Each structure stands twice: as C-alpha cells, then as structure tokens.
mmCIF file of C-alpha atoms in Angstrom:
data_model
loop_
_atom_site.group_PDB
_atom_site.id
_atom_site.type_symbol
_atom_site.label_atom_id
_atom_site.label_comp_id
_atom_site.label_asym_id
_atom_site.label_seq_id
_atom_site.Cartn_x
_atom_site.Cartn_y
_atom_site.Cartn_z
ATOM 1 C CA MET A 1 1.332 -28.115 9.154
ATOM 2 C CA ASP A 2 -0.903 -29.592 11.799
ATOM 3 C CA PRO A 3 -3.193 -32.461 10.661
ATOM 4 C CA VAL A 4 -6.412 -30.525 11.396
ATOM 5 C CA THR A 5 -5.384 -27.723 9.015
ATOM 6 C CA GLU A 6 -4.630 -30.266 6.294
ATOM 7 C CA ILE A 7 -8.058 -31.855 6.766
ATOM 8 C CA GLU A 8 -9.712 -28.426 6.616
ATOM 9 C CA LEU A 9 -7.810 -27.635 3.414
ATOM 10 C CA ARG A 10 -8.993 -30.871 1.824
ATOM 11 C CA ALA A 11 -12.560 -30.051 2.863
ATOM 12 C CA ILE A 12 -12.319 -26.616 1.254
ATOM 13 C CA HIS A 13 -10.890 -28.238 -1.878
ATOM 14 C CA ALA A 14 -13.923 -30.542 -1.950
ATOM 15 C CA PHE A 15 -16.295 -27.582 -1.470
ATOM 16 C CA VAL A 16 -14.688 -25.633 -4.324
ATOM 17 C CA SER A 17 -14.647 -28.683 -6.623
ATOM 18 C CA ALA A 18 -18.361 -29.248 -5.948
ATOM 19 C CA ARG A 19 -19.052 -25.484 -6.238
ATOM 20 C CA ILE A 20 -20.678 -25.371 -2.811
ATOM 21 C CA PRO A 21 -22.002 -21.840 -2.095
ATOM 22 C CA TYR A 22 -20.400 -19.740 0.618
ATOM 23 C CA THR A 23 -22.264 -20.394 3.869
ATOM 24 C CA SER A 24 -21.541 -19.976 7.579
ATOM 25 C CA ARG A 25 -20.219 -23.555 7.706
ATOM 26 C CA VAL A 26 -17.789 -22.830 4.860
ATOM 27 C CA ALA A 27 -16.868 -19.550 6.558
ATOM 28 C CA ARG A 28 -15.857 -21.319 9.771
ATOM 29 C CA LEU A 29 -13.377 -23.534 7.906
ATOM 30 C CA MET A 30 -12.107 -20.595 5.864
ATOM 31 C CA ARG A 31 -11.456 -18.608 9.034
ATOM 32 C CA THR A 32 -9.464 -21.252 10.880
ATOM 33 C CA THR A 33 -7.544 -22.230 7.733
ATOM 34 C CA THR A 34 -6.518 -18.658 6.914
ATOM 35 C CA GLU A 35 -5.478 -18.090 10.516
ATOM 36 C CA ALA A 36 -3.271 -21.187 10.396
ATOM 37 C CA PHE A 37 -1.649 -20.039 7.134
ATOM 38 C CA HIS A 38 -0.999 -16.593 8.576
ATOM 39 C CA PHE A 39 0.816 -18.075 11.565
ATOM 40 C CA SER A 40 3.279 -20.357 9.754
ATOM 41 C CA GLY A 41 0.851 -23.273 9.448
ATOM 42 C CA LYS A 42 -0.120 -23.392 13.104
ATOM 43 C CA TYR A 43 -3.566 -22.434 14.387
ATOM 44 C CA TYR A 44 -3.842 -20.199 17.443
ATOM 45 C CA ALA A 45 -6.982 -19.298 19.372
ATOM 46 C CA SER A 46 -8.044 -15.696 18.852
ATOM 47 C CA THR A 47 -6.795 -14.368 22.203
ATOM 48 C CA LEU A 48 -3.310 -15.789 21.705
ATOM 49 C CA ALA A 49 -3.233 -14.845 18.007
ATOM 50 C CA LYS A 50 -3.892 -11.177 18.740
ATOM 51 C CA GLY A 51 -1.108 -11.274 21.298
ATOM 52 C CA ILE A 52 1.506 -12.261 18.694
ATOM 53 C CA ASN A 53 0.237 -10.748 15.412
ATOM 54 C CA LEU A 54 2.672 -8.029 14.321
ATOM 55 C CA THR A 55 0.446 -6.525 11.591
ATOM 56 C CA ILE A 56 -1.808 -4.036 13.368
ATOM 57 C CA SER A 57 -3.534 -0.691 12.931
ATOM 58 C CA ARG A 58 -2.142 2.534 14.370
ATOM 59 C CA ARG A 59 -5.054 2.722 16.802
ATOM 60 C CA ALA A 60 -4.424 -0.866 17.924
ATOM 61 C CA ALA A 61 -0.785 0.052 18.571
ATOM 62 C CA GLU A 62 -1.932 3.014 20.643
ATOM 63 C CA LEU A 63 -4.307 0.750 22.562
ATOM 64 C CA MET A 64 -1.443 -1.638 23.246
ATOM 65 C CA ALA A 65 0.494 1.201 24.856
ATOM 66 C CA VAL A 66 -2.143 1.620 27.578
ATOM 67 C CA SER A 67 -3.290 -2.006 27.947
ATOM 68 C CA ASN A 68 -2.155 -5.294 29.347
ATOM 69 C CA ARG A 69 -2.453 -8.415 27.188
ATOM 70 C CA ALA A 70 -5.993 -9.256 28.367
ATOM 71 C CA GLU A 71 -7.282 -5.704 27.867
ATOM 72 C CA PHE A 72 -5.709 -5.514 24.412
ATOM 73 C CA SER A 73 -7.321 -8.805 23.385
ATOM 74 C CA LYS A 74 -10.728 -7.681 24.621
ATOM 75 C CA GLY A 75 -10.523 -4.404 22.716
ATOM 76 C CA THR A 76 -9.346 -5.762 19.350
ATOM 77 C CA ILE A 77 -10.404 -7.968 16.426
ATOM 78 C CA LEU A 78 -8.251 -10.163 14.172
ATOM 79 C CA GLU A 79 -9.524 -8.911 10.807
ATOM 80 C CA HIS A 80 -9.130 -10.362 7.318
ATOM 81 C CA MET A 81 -7.711 -7.708 5.011
ATOM 82 C CA LEU A 82 -9.259 -9.604 2.108
ATOM 83 C CA PRO A 83 -12.696 -10.799 3.311
ATOM 84 C CA LEU A 84 -13.221 -14.556 3.499
ATOM 85 C CA LYS A 85 -16.195 -14.426 1.146
ATOM 86 C CA ALA A 86 -14.033 -12.732 -1.505
ATOM 87 C CA MET A 87 -11.315 -15.352 -1.103
ATOM 88 C CA TYR A 88 -13.793 -18.167 -1.552
ATOM 89 C CA ALA A 89 -15.380 -16.471 -4.592
ATOM 90 C CA GLU A 90 -11.958 -16.247 -6.215
ATOM 91 C CA MET A 91 -11.299 -19.957 -5.619
ATOM 92 C CA LEU A 92 -14.642 -20.825 -7.224
ATOM 93 C CA THR A 93 -13.369 -19.254 -10.462
ATOM 94 C CA PHE A 94 -10.756 -22.018 -10.661
ATOM 95 C CA GLY A 95 -13.461 -24.456 -11.809
ATOM 96 C CA ASN A 96 -14.439 -27.926 -10.624
ATOM 97 C CA GLN A 97 -11.168 -29.476 -11.843
ATOM 98 C CA VAL A 98 -9.127 -27.398 -9.406
ATOM 99 C CA SER A 99 -6.290 -29.342 -7.787
ATOM 100 C CA PHE A 100 -5.571 -29.548 -4.093
ATOM 101 C CA GLU A 101 -2.180 -27.955 -4.778
ATOM 102 C CA GLN A 102 -3.890 -24.945 -6.394
ATOM 103 C CA ILE A 103 -5.963 -24.412 -3.256
ATOM 104 C CA VAL A 104 -2.875 -24.644 -1.050
ATOM 105 C CA SER A 105 -0.973 -22.182 -3.253
ATOM 106 C CA TYR A 106 -3.909 -19.778 -3.272
ATOM 107 C CA PHE A 107 -4.035 -19.631 0.522
ATOM 108 C CA ALA A 108 -0.256 -19.281 0.806
ATOM 109 C CA ASP A 109 -0.049 -16.486 -1.778
ATOM 110 C CA THR A 110 -3.112 -14.611 -0.560
ATOM 111 C CA LEU A 111 -2.171 -14.633 3.118
ATOM 112 C CA GLN A 112 1.327 -13.461 2.235
ATOM 113 C CA LYS A 113 -0.064 -10.500 0.271
ATOM 114 C CA CYS A 114 -3.060 -9.820 2.520
ATOM 115 C CA PRO A 115 -2.116 -10.726 6.086
ATOM 116 C CA LEU A 116 -4.507 -10.754 9.006
ATOM 117 C CA VAL A 117 -4.643 -7.354 10.695
ATOM 118 C CA THR A 118 -5.367 -6.609 14.346
ATOM 119 C CA VAL A 119 -7.725 -3.624 14.551
ATOM 120 C CA THR A 120 -9.692 -2.105 17.412
ATOM 121 C CA ARG A 121 -13.318 -3.114 17.849
ATOM 122 C CA GLU A 122 -14.377 0.435 17.038
ATOM 123 C CA GLU A 123 -12.398 0.303 13.771
ATOM 124 C CA ASP A 124 -13.920 -3.070 12.928
ATOM 125 C CA ARG A 125 -17.415 -1.566 13.199
ATOM 126 C CA ARG A 126 -16.460 1.042 10.591
ATOM 127 C CA LEU A 127 -15.232 -1.478 8.016
ATOM 128 C CA ARG A 128 -17.567 -2.162 5.091
ATOM 129 C CA ASN A 129 -17.509 -5.295 2.945
ATOM 130 C CA ASP A 130 -19.675 -3.736 0.225
ATOM 131 C CA LEU A 131 -16.764 -1.565 -0.942
ATOM 132 C CA PRO A 132 -13.991 -2.620 -3.331
ATOM 133 C CA HIS A 133 -11.393 -4.306 -1.193
ATOM 134 C CA ALA A 134 -8.739 -1.661 -1.737
ATOM 135 C CA GLU A 135 -11.102 0.983 -0.346
ATOM 136 C CA ARG A 136 -12.180 -0.723 2.892
ATOM 137 C CA TYR A 137 -9.405 0.553 5.154
ATOM 138 C CA PRO A 138 -9.075 4.088 3.691
ATOM 139 C CA ALA A 139 -12.865 4.559 3.817
ATOM 140 C CA ALA A 140 -12.868 3.547 7.482
ATOM 141 C CA GLY A 141 -9.927 5.825 8.272
ATOM 142 C CA ILE A 142 -7.752 2.891 9.361
ATOM 143 C CA GLU A 143 -3.963 3.030 9.028
ATOM 144 C CA ILE A 144 -2.209 -0.331 8.803
ATOM 145 C CA GLY A 145 1.363 -1.041 9.810
ATOM 146 C CA THR A 146 3.646 -3.445 11.604
ATOM 147 C CA VAL A 147 5.326 -3.509 14.997
ATOM 148 C CA ASP A 148 8.649 -5.082 15.838
ATOM 149 C CA ALA A 149 7.347 -6.577 19.082
ATOM 150 C CA MET A 150 4.223 -6.740 21.218
ATOM 151 C CA THR A 151 4.926 -4.294 24.046
ATOM 152 C CA PHE A 152 1.866 -4.269 26.283
ATOM 153 C CA GLY A 153 1.866 -1.203 28.528
ATOM 154 C CA SER A 154 4.238 0.799 26.329
ATOM 155 C CA MET A 155 4.076 2.233 22.812
ATOM 156 C CA PRO A 156 5.572 -0.180 20.247
ATOM 157 C CA LYS A 157 7.578 0.967 17.245
ATOM 158 C CA TRP A 158 4.864 1.105 14.578
ATOM 159 C CA THR A 159 5.791 1.334 10.880
ATOM 160 C CA PRO A 160 3.075 2.065 8.269
ATOM 161 C CA LEU A 161 2.697 -0.200 5.263
ATOM 162 C CA LYS A 162 2.799 1.523 1.895
ATOM 163 C CA ARG A 163 0.070 0.992 -0.659
ATOM 164 C CA ARG A 164 0.826 0.297 -4.294
ATOM 165 C CA GLY A 165 -2.092 -0.554 -6.522
ATOM 166 C CA GLN A 166 -4.275 -3.624 -6.259
ATOM 167 C CA ILE A 167 -3.737 -7.348 -6.159
ATOM 168 C CA MET A 168 -4.893 -8.729 -9.488
ATOM 169 C CA PRO A 169 -6.346 -12.243 -9.101
ATOM 170 C CA ASP A 170 -6.100 -14.851 -11.851
ATOM 171 C CA ASN A 171 -9.602 -13.803 -12.859
ATOM 172 C CA PRO A 172 -9.354 -10.051 -13.661
ATOM 173 C CA GLY A 173 -13.099 -9.699 -13.179
ATOM 174 C CA VAL A 174 -12.728 -10.363 -9.456
ATOM 175 C CA GLU A 175 -11.493 -7.418 -7.456
ATOM 176 C CA GLY A 176 -8.590 -7.811 -5.062
ATOM 177 C CA ASP A 177 -7.377 -5.852 -2.086
ATOM 178 C CA ALA A 178 -4.509 -3.438 -1.862
ATOM 179 C CA ASP A 179 -1.072 -5.021 -2.140
ATOM 180 C CA LEU A 180 0.743 -3.590 0.864
ATOM 181 C CA HIS A 181 4.329 -4.309 -0.190
ATOM 182 C CA PRO A 182 4.276 -8.038 0.657
ATOM 183 C CA GLU A 183 8.079 -8.285 0.778
ATOM 184 C CA GLU A 184 8.063 -5.495 3.365
ATOM 185 C CA HIS A 185 5.585 -6.983 5.809
ATOM 186 C CA VAL A 186 6.844 -10.540 5.262
ATOM 187 C CA ALA A 187 10.282 -9.403 6.402
ATOM 188 C CA ARG A 188 8.760 -7.803 9.472
ATOM 189 C CA ARG A 189 6.543 -10.775 10.311
ATOM 190 C CA GLY A 190 9.499 -13.135 9.986
ATOM 191 C CA HIS A 191 8.357 -16.376 11.573
ATOM 192 C CA LEU A 192 4.729 -15.416 10.946
ATOM 193 C CA SER A 193 4.896 -15.961 7.170
ATOM 194 C CA TRP A 194 5.237 -18.967 4.925
ATOM 195 C CA GLY A 195 4.669 -20.181 1.397
ATOM 196 C CA ALA A 196 3.363 -23.213 -0.430
ATOM 197 C CA GLY A 197 6.877 -24.660 -0.532
ATOM 198 C CA ASP A 198 6.867 -24.897 3.241
ATOM 199 C CA LEU A 199 4.021 -27.427 3.276
ATOM 200 C CA GLU A 200 4.723 -30.986 4.254
ATOM 201 C CA PHE A 201 2.095 -33.718 4.088
ATOM 202 C CA ASP A 202 2.573 -37.269 5.295
#
C-alpha cells in the first residue's frame, strides 16, 4: 500500500472515531481511498483507472468497441456501486471505539463485494442515490459485467454478473447493495482485487 493511502485510511479512522458527519472533505478522502483499494492498494488517476478497470456496464463495453482510449475515458464515469455516503454511514455504526483494523477490513471487504464500475456518462445521469442500493442499477436500466481485457476499437468479451440477494452489513438496519457473486468478479479482476491480509504497514 502506498503511504498516502495509509495516511488517508488513518484520517478516515479518526473521522469515524470522532463521529464527524459526512461532508465533501470526507467524501474526497473516501473516493481516493476506495479507488486505491479497488486497484490492489494503488491509486490511479481517473483517466488511467477507467482504462484498466475490468468491471463495466454493457453500454460502456459497446462504447469501448467504437472508441480509442481517450474517447472512452471522456465518455465514461468510474462509479461506486455502493455510494460513498452509504459506506461512511455503515462505518459510523461501528461506534467511537472502532479500531483501525476494522476500518481497513471494512474497505477491503466492501470493495471486494461492491467493486467500482465503469459506466457511460448517460448511464451515470440515470442513477439515483435515493433508492435502496440493490435497486439503483436495475432502476436505471444498467447491466453490469466484466471484460477479460480492455480492447479499445473492438468489442471486448463482456460477461454479465449475476445478482443474488443483498449484502447484509453488520448493522441489519443499514441497507446494502446487491452482492454480485464476489468470487466470480474477483476471479475476473485478478490483479485488481485484494483483501485485508494483503496490507503491509511499516
């Protein structure tokens, strides 16, 4: 893990321990931290991240087929399957005695179950955060899947992810998002997935 991500994690741990409300400043740290967890502990700028993320919508795959890398990046968004605000709200339920290790494990587990998804900008405009998390993508008519490789200018092999119920957080009163067979998309992401056991701190 890069040292900046570790510092951001410790800041989020401090925010949760002090029960700091979710604000734009918290959101910025949440975004970069989740992006680092999604990509094996390394942060990538948005343009590069969208060029290597293998979890994408069907429409994004179709856009890839007729775009070069720059055009694809311009026409897509790296979207959080489980909204950042919902993630932070779940961590707040851990209480002010939450350990740093609990925060690390939460990010690792959540990003493995709910990976970042590349969607088109038009799809992103249709997504609603006021719906239960499991309903966001179906309500917007967005199909999520994985590709084996980023093939700009040609149609990639796109495989849909299968839904099976909902993620149940530690606090059953907090809704989760759809669990899209984590073992299935982890296998497809390969080097783009990791767990808490992969963390190393100096």
